[in-house]
CSV table of C-alpha atoms in Angstrom, one decimal:
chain,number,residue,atom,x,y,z
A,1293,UNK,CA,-30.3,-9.8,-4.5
A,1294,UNK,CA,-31.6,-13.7,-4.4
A,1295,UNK,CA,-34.0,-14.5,-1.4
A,1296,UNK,CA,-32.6,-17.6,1.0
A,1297,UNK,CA,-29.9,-18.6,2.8
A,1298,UNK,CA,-28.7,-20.0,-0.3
A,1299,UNK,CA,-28.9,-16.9,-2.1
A,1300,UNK,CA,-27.4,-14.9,0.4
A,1301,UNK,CA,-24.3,-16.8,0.4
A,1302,UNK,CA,-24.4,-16.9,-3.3
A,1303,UNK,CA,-24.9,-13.0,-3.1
A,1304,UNK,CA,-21.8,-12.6,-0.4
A,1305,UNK,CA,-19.2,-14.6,-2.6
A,1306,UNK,CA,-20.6,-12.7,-6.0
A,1307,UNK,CA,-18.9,-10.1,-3.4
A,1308,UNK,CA,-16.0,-11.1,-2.5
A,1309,UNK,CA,-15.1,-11.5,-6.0
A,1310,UNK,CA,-15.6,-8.2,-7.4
A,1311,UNK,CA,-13.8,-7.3,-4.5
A,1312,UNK,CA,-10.7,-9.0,-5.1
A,1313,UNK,CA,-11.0,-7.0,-8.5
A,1314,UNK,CA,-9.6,-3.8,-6.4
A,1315,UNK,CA,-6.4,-5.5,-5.4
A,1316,UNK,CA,-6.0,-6.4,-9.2
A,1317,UNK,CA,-6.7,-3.1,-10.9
A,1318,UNK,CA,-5.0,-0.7,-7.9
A,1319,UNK,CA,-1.8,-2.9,-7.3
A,1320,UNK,CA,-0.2,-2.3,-10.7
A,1321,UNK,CA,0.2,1.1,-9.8
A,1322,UNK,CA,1.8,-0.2,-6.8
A,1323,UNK,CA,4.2,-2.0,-8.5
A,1324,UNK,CA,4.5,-0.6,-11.9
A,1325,UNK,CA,4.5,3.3,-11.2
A,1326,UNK,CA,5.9,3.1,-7.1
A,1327,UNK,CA,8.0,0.3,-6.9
A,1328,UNK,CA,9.7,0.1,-10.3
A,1329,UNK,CA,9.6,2.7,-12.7
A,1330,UNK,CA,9.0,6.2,-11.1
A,1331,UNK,CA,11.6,6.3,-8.3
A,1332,UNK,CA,14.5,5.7,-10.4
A,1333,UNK,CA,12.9,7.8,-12.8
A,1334,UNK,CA,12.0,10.9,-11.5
A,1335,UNK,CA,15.3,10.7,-9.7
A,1336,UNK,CA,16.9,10.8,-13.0
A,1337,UNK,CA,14.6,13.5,-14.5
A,1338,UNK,CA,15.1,15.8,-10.8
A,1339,UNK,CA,19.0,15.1,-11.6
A,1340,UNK,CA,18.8,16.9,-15.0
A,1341,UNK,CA,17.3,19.8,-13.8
A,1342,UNK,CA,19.7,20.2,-10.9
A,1343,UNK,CA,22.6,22.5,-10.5
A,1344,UNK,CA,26.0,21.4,-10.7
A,1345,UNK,CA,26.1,20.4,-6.8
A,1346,UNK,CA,23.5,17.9,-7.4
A,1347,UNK,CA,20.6,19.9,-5.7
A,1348,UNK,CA,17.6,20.8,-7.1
A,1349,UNK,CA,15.7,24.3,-5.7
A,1350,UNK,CA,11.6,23.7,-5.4
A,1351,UNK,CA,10.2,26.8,-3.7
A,1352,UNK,CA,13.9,28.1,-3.2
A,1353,UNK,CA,14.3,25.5,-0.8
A,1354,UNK,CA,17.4,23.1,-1.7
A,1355,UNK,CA,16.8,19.7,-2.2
A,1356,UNK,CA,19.7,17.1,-3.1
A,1357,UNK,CA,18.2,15.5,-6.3
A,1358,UNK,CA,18.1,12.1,-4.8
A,1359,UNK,CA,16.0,13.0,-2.3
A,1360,UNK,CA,12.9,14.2,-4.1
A,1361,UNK,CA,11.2,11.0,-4.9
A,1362,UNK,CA,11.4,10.0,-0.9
A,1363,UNK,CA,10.3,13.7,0.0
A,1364,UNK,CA,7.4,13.5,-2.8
A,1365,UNK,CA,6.5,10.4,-0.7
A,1366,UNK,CA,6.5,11.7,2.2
A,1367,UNK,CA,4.0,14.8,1.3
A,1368,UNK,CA,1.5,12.5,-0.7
A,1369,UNK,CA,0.8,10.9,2.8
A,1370,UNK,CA,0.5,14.3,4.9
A,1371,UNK,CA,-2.3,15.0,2.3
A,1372,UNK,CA,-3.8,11.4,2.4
A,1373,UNK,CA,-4.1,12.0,5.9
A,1374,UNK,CA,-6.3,14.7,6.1
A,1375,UNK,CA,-8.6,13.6,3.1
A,1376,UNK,CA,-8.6,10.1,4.2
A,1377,UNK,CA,-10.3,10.3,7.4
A,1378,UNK,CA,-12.8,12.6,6.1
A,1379,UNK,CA,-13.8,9.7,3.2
A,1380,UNK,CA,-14.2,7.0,5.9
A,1381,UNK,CA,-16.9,9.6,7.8
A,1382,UNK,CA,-19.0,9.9,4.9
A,1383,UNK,CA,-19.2,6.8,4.0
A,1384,UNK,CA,-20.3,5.4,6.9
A,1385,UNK,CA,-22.9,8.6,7.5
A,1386,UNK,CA,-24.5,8.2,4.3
A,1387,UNK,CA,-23.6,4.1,3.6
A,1388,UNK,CA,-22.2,5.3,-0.1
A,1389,UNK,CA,-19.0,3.8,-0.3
A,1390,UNK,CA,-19.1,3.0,-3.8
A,1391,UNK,CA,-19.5,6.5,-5.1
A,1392,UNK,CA,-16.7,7.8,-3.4
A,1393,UNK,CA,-14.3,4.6,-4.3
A,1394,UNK,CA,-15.1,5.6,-8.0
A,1395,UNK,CA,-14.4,9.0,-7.5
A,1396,UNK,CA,-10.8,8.3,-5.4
A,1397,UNK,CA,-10.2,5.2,-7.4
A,1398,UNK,CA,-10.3,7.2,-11.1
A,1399,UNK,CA,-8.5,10.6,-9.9
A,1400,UNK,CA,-5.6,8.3,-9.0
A,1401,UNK,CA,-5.6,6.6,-12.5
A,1402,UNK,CA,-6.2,10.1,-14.4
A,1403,UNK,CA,-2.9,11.2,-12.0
A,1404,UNK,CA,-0.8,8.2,-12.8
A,1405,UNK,CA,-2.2,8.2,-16.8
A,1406,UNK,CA,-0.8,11.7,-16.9
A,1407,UNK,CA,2.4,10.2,-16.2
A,1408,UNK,CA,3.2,9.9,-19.7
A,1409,UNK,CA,4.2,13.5,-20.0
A,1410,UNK,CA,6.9,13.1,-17.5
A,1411,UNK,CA,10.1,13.8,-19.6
A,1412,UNK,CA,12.8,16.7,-19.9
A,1413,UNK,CA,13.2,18.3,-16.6
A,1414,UNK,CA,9.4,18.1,-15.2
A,1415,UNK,CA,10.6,16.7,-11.9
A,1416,UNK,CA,8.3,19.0,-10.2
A,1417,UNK,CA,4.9,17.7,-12.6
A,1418,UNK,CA,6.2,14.2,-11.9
A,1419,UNK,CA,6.7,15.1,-7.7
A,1420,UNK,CA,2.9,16.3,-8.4
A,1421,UNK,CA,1.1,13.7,-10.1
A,1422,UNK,CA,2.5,11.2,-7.6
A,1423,UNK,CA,1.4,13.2,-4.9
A,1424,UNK,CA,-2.2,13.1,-6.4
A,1425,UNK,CA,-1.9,9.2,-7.4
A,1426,UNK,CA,-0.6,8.1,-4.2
A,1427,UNK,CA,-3.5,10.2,-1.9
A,1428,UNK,CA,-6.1,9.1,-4.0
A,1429,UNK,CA,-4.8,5.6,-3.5
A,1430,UNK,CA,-5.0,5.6,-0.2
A,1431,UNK,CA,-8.6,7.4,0.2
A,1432,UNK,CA,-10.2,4.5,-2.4
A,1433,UNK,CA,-8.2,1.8,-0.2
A,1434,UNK,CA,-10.3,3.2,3.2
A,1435,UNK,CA,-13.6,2.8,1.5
A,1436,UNK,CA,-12.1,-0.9,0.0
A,1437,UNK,CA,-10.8,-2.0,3.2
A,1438,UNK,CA,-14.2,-1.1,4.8
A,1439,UNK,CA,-15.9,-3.7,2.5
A,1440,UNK,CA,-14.1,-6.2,4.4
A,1441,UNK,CA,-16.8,-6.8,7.3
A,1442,UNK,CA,-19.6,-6.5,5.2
A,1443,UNK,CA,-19.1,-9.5,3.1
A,1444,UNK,CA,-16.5,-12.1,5.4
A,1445,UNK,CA,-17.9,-13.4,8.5
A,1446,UNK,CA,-14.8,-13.5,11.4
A,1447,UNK,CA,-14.0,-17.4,10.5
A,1448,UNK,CA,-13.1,-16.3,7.0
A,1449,UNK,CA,-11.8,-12.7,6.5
A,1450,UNK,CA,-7.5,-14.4,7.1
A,1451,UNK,CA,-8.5,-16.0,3.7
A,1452,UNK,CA,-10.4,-13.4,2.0
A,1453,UNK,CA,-8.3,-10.4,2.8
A,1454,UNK,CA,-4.7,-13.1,1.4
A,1455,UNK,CA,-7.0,-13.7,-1.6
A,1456,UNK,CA,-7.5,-10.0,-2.4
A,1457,UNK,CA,-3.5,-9.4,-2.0
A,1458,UNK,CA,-3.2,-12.4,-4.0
A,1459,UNK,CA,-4.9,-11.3,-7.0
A,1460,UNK,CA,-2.7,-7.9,-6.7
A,1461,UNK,CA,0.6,-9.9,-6.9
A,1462,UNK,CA,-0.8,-11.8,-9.8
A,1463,UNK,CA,-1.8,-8.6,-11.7
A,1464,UNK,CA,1.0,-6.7,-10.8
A,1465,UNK,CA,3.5,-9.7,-12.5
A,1466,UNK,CA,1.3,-10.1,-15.0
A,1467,UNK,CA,1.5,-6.4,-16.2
A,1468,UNK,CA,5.4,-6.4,-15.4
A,1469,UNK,CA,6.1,-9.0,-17.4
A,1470,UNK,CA,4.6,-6.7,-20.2
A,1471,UNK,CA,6.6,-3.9,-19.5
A,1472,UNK,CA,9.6,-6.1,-19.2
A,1473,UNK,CA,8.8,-7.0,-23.0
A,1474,UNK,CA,8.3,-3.5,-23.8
A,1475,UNK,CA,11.1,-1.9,-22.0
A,1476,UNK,CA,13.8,-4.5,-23.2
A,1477,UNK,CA,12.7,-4.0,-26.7
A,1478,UNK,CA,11.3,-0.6,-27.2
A,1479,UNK,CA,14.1,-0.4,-30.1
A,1480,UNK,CA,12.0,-2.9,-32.0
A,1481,UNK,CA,9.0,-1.0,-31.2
A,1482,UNK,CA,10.1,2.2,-32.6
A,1483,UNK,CA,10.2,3.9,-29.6
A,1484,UNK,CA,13.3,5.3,-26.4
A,1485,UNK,CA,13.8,3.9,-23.3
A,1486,UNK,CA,12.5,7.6,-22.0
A,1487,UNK,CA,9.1,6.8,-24.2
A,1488,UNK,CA,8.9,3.1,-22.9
A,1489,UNK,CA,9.6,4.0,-19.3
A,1490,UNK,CA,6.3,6.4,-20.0
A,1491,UNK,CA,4.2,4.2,-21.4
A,1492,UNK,CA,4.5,1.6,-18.9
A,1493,UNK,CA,3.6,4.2,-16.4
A,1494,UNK,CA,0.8,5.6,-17.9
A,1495,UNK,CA,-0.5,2.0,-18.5
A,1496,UNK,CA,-0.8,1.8,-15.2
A,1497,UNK,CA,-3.5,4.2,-15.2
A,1498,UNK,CA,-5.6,2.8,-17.5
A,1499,UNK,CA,-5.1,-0.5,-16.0
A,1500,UNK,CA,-6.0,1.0,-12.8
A,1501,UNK,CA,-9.4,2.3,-14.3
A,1502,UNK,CA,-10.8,0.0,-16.6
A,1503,UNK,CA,-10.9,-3.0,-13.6
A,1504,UNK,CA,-12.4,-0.5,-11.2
A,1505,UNK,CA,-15.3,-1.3,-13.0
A,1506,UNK,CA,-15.0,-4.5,-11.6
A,1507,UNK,CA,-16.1,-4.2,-7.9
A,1508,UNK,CA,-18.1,-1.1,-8.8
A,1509,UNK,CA,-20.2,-3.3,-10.1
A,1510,UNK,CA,-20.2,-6.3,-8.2
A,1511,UNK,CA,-20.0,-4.3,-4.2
A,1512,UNK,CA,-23.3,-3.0,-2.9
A,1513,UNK,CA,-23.9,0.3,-0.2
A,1514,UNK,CA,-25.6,-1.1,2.9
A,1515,UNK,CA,-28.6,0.8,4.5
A,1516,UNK,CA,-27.3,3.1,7.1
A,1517,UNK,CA,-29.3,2.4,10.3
A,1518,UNK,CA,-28.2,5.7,12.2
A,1519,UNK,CA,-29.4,8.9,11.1
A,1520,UNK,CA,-27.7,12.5,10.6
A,1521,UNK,CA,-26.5,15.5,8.7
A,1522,UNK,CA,-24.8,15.6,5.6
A,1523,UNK,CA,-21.3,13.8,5.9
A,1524,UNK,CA,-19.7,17.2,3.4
A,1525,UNK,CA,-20.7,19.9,6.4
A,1526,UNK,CA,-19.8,17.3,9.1
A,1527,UNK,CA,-16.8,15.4,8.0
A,1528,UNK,CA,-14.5,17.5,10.6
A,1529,UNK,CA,-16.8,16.7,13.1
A,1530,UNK,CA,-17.3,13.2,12.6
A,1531,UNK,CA,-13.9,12.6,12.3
A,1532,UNK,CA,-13.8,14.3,16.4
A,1533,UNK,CA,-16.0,12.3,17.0
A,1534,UNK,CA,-14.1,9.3,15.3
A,1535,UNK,CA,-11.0,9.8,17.5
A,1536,UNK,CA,-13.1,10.0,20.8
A,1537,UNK,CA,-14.6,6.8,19.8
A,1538,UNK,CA,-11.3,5.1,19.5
A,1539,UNK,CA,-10.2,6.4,22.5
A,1540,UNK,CA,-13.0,3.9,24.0
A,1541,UNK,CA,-11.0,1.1,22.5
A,1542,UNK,CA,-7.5,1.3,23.2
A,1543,UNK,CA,-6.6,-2.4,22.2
A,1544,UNK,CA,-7.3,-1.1,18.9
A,1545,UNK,CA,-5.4,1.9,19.2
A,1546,UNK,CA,-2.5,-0.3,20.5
A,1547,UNK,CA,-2.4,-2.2,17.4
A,1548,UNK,CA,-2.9,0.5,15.5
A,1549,UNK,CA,0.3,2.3,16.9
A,1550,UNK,CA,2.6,-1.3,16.2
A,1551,UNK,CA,1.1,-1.7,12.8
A,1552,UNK,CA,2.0,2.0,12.4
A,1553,UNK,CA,5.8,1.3,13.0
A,1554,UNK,CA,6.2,-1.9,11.1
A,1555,UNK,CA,4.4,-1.0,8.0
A,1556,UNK,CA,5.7,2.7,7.5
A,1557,UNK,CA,9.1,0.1,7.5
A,1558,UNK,CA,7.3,-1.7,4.9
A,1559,UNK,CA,6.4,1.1,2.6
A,1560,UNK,CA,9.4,2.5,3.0
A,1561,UNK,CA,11.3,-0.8,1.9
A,1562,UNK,CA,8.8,-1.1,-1.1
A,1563,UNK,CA,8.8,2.7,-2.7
A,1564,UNK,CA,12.7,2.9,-2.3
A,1565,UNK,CA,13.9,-0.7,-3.3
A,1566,UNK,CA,14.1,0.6,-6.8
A,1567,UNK,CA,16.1,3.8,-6.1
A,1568,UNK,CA,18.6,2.1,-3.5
A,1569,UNK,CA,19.2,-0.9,-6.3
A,1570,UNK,CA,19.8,1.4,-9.2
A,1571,UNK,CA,21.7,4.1,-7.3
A,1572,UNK,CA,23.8,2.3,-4.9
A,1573,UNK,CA,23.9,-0.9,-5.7
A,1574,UNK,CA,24.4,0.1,-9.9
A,1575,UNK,CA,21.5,-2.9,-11.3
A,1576,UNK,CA,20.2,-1.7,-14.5
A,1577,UNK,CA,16.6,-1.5,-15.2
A,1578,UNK,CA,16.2,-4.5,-16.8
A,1579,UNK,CA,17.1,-6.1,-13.3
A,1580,UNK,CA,15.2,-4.0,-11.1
A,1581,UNK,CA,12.1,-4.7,-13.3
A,1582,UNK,CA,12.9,-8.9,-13.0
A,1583,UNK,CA,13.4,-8.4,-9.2
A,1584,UNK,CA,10.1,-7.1,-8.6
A,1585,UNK,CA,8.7,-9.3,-11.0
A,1586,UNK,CA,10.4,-12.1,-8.4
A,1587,UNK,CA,8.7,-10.5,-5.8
A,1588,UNK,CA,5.0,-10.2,-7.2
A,1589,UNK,CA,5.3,-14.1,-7.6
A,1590,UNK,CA,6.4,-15.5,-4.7
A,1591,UNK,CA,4.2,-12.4,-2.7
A,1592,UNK,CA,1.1,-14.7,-4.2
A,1593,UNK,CA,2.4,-17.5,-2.7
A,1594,UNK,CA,3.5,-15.9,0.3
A,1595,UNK,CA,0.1,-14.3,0.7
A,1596,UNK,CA,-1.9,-17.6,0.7
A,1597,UNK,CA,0.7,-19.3,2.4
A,1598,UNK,CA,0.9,-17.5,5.5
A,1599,UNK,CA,-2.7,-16.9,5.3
A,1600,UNK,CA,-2.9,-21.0,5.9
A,1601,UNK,CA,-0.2,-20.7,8.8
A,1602,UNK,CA,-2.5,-18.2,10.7
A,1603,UNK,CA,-5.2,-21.3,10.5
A,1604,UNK,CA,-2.4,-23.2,12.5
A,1605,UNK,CA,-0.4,-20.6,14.5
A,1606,UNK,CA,-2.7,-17.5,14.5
A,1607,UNK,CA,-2.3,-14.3,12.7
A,1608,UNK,CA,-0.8,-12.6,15.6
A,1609,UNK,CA,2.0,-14.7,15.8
A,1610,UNK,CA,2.5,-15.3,12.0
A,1611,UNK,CA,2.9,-11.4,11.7
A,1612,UNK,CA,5.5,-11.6,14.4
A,1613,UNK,CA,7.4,-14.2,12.2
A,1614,UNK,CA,7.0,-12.1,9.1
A,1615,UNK,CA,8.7,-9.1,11.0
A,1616,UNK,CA,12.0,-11.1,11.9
A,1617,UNK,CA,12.5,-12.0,8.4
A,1618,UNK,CA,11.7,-8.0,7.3
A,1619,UNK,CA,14.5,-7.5,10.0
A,1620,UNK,CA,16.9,-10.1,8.3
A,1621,UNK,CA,16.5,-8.7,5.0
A,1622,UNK,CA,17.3,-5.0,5.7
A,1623,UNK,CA,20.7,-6.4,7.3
A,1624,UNK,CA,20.8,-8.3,4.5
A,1625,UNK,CA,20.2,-5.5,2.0
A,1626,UNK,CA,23.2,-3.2,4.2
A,1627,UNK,CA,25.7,-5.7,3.1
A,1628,UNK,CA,24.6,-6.3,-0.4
A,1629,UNK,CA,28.1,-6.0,-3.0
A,1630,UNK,CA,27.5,-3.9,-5.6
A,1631,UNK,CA,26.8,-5.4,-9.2
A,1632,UNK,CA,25.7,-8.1,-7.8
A,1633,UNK,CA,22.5,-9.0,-9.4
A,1634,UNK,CA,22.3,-12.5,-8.3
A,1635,UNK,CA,22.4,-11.5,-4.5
A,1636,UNK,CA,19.8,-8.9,-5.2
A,1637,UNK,CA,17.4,-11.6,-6.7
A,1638,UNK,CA,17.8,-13.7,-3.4
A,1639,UNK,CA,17.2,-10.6,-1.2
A,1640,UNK,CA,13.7,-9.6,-3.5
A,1641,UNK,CA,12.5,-13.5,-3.0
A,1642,UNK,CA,12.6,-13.1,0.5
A,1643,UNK,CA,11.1,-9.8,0.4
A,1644,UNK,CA,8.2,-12.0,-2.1
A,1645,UNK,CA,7.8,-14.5,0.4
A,1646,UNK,CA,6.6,-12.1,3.4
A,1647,UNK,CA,5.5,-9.5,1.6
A,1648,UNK,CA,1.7,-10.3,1.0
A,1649,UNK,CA,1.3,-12.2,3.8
A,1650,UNK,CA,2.4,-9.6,6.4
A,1651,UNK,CA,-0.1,-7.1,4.4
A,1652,UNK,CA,-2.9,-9.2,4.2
A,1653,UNK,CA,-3.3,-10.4,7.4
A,1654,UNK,CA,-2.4,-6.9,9.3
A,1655,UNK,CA,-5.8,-5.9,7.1
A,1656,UNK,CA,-8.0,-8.9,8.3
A,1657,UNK,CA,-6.8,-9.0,12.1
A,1658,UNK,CA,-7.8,-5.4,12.1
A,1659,UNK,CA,-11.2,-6.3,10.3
A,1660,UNK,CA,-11.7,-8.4,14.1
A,1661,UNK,CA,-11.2,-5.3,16.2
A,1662,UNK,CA,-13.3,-2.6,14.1
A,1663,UNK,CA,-17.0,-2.1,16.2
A,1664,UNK,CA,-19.9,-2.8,14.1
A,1665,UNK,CA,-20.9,0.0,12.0
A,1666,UNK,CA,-17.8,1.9,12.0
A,1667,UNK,CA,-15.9,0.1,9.5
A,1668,UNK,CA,-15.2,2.4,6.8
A,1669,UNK,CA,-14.4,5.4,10.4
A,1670,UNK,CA,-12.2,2.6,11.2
A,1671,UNK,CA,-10.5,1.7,8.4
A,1672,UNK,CA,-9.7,5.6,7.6
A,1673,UNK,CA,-7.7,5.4,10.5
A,1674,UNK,CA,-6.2,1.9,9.6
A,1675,UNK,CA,-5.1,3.3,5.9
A,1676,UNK,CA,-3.5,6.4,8.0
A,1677,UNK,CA,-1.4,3.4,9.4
A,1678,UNK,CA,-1.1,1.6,5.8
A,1679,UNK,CA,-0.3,4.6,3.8
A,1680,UNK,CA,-1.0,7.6,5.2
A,1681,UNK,CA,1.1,8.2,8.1
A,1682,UNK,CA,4.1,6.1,6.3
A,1683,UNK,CA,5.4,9.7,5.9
A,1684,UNK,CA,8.2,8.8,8.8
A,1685,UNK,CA,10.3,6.2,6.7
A,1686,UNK,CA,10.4,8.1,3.5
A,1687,UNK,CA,11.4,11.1,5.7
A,1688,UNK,CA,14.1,9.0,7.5
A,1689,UNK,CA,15.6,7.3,4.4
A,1690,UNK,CA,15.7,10.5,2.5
A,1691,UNK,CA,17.6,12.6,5.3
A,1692,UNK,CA,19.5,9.9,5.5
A,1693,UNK,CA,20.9,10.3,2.2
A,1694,UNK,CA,20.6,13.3,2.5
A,1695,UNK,CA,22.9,14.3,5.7
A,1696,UNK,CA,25.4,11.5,4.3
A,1697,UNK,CA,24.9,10.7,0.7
A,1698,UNK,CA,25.1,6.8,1.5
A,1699,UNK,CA,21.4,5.1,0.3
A,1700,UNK,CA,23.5,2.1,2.5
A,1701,UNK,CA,23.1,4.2,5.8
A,1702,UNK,CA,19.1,5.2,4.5
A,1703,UNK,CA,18.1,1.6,4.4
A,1704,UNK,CA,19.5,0.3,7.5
A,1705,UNK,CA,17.9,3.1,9.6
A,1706,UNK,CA,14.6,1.6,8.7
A,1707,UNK,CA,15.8,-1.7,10.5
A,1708,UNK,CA,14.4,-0.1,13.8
A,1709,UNK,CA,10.7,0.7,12.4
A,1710,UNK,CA,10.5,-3.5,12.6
A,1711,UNK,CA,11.9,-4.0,15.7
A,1712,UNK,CA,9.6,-1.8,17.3
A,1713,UNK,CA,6.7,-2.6,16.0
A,1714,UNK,CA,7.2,-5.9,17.0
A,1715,UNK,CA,7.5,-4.7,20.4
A,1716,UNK,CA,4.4,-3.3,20.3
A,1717,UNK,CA,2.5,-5.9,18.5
A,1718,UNK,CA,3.9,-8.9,20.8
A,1719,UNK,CA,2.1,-6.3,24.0
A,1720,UNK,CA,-1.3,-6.5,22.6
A,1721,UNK,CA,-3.8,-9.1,23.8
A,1722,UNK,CA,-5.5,-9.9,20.3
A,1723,UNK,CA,-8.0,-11.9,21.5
A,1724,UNK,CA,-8.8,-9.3,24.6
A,1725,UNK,CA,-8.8,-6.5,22.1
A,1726,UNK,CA,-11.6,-8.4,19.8
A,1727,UNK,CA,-13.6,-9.0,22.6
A,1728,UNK,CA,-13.7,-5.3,23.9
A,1729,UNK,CA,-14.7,-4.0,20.2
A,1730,UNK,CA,-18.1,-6.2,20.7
A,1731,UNK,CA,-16.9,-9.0,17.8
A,1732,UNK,CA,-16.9,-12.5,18.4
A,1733,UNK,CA,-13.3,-14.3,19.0
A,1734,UNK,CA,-12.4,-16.4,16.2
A,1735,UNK,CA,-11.1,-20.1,17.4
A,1736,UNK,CA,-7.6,-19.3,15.8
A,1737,UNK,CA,-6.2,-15.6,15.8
């Protein structure tokens, strides 16, 4: 720590940088193992182990093949959501966030490392280790997010929060790009498109890992003025007592409950773009994995873009703008031809361009309405709205399919997940809500 005001400032940008790191080393598994390579996949590992109607039979209960990547979704978040609230409890009873970020932060890369041994008919090893990836995910990304507060002052957080997501765009392409090179030529390098597929997975992991080290270095635990029990025999409690508190707040709450509907859209979008452009649409792998690399790019952009149109216009009301567009695209997406990969690049840049943007400043207009010394309490809840309780669109989009076998009629049920939530977002009084937590109103927001 340096002494001054000098040094403090010094201190809080030495900060912000390692925390950007999280973004970088986390989002490849976003990208990499979620978005490109594991849905299609595991779809394709679940279809050789199922029985000539198409149905595989975990637990004797039948699932159609296609399904089971959505499904494995959609149970990763039910057990995010009891573990995550429980994280955000402890850390901010004992103030060690950075222990338990490690800890959440390298199960998830061990999970997605083990990844590599994803071949045959192991669809229920692969439904497994994503489970594990994905919760562990969203636990580290309550004790990241709570960081937020503690080292951006309300003027700056819009900028800080788009530069975090920006570094996780440029990662993400940066590692695609590499497992572009691998997968198109893994005949050169010896090895099958099964082996390549696996190694760019498992890469993930150790990416995921080894830049972890990153902010665990650079972040610092803050004293913890208020006193009590150990957070491990009084997480259930404190998470009671958690929800009672919010209930004092319900400007947050309201936000909470839009952000809820327009980002389980969003996650849903992201997980099964892959899946819906291999399986319905017929694009190749090679395509898919260009798409996405489209969409990490223009997502930096996008990021620090709309991050400077909030400075004009106010994050509320970007957000809103962002939402229209997500609506466009999925009617867009409904009508995309078949074979088409030129129309499916156009679709992913406009997914690129509001992507980040939407993400990051959801995350740092929330950072406005949190009261002081509840962050990481907060934030649990918040991730149950990023990731954990995006169980509902998976669900929807994978009994969609299905009840009809169409992945056509599974993406343009998710058009009403952004209508919705811009309903509820356009209700709530932003600068009201910041107010009532005890936080000071930015000029612009």
């Amino acid at each position: 720590m340096t002494d001054g005001p000098a040094g403090a400032a010094k201190d809080r940008v030495r900060e912000q940088r390692g925390w950007y790191f999280y973004d970088f080393a986390s989002s490849v598994y976003s990208t990499s193992v979620l978005t490109v390579f594991l849905g299609p996949y595991l779809t394709a590992v679940a279809k050789a182990a199922a029985d000539a109607d198409g149905f595989v039979h975990p637990l004797g209960i039948p699932v159609r093949a296609g399904s089971v990547f959505a499904y494995s979704v959609s149970v990763s978040v039910v057990v995010a959501v009891l573990l995550m609230p429980l994280a955000g409890a402890a850390a901010d009873r004992t103030g060690k966030k950075k222990p338990l970020l490690a800890v959440a932060a390298y199960v998830g890369a061990a999970a997605t490392l083990g990844m590599f041994f994803l071949d045959g008919e192991r669809y229920l090893l692969g439904a497994l280790l994503l489970i594990v990836a994905n919760a562990s995910l969203s636990v580290s990304m309550v004790l990241y997010n709570a960081f937020l507060p503690q080292i951006a002052g309300p003027e700056e957080r819009d900028a800080v929060s788009s530069r975090g997501w920006a570094f996780g765009y440029t990662s993400g392409a940066f590692v695609l790009i590499l497992n572009l090179i691998l997968f198109t030529g893994h005949d050169s390098f010896g090895v099958s498109e099964s082996t390549a597929i696996r190694i760019c997975l498992a890469s993930a992991g150790l990416w995921w890992g080894a830049f972890t080290l990153v902010p665990l270095r650079r972040l610092r635990d803050r004293a913890v003025p208020r006193g009590g029990e150990g957070a491990v025999g009084t997480g259930w409690r404190q998470l009671r007592n958690t929800l009672k508190d919010m209930r004092r707040h319900p400007l947050t709450l309201s936000f909470l409950l839009a952000y809820l509907v327009y980002n389980d859209g969003i996650q849903t979008v992201i997980s099964q773009a892959s899946v819906y452009g291999s399986e319905e649409l017929g694009l190749d792998q090679t395509t898919l994995i260009t798409a996405v690399l489209l969409v990490q790019i223009l997502a930096v952009a996008g990021a620090l873009g709309m991050g400077r149109m909030a400075r004009t216009y106010g994050a509320k009301r970007t957000i809103l703008g962002s939402l229209a567009v997500w609506t466009l695209i999925l009617a867009a997406g409904y009508f995309l031809p078949a074979d088409a990969p030129v129309w499916f690049y156009g679709l992913a840049a406009a997914i690129g361009l509001v992507l980040g943007g939407s993400q990051a400043l959801s995350r740092s207009l929330f950072s406005h309405l949190v009261p002081h010394g509840k962050e990481a309490e907060y934030f649990s809840a918040y991730e149950m709205s990023d990731r954990g309780l995006s169980w509902l669109g998976p669900l929807v989009f994978g009994l969609a399919y299905q009840l009809t076998g169409s992945y056509r009629d599974a993406i343009i049920s998710l058009v009403v997940f952004f209508v919705l939530g811009s309903v509820l977002l356009a209700r709530v009084p932003i600068r009201q809500a910041v107010a009532a937590a005890g936080n000071p109103v930015p000029a612009r927001i």
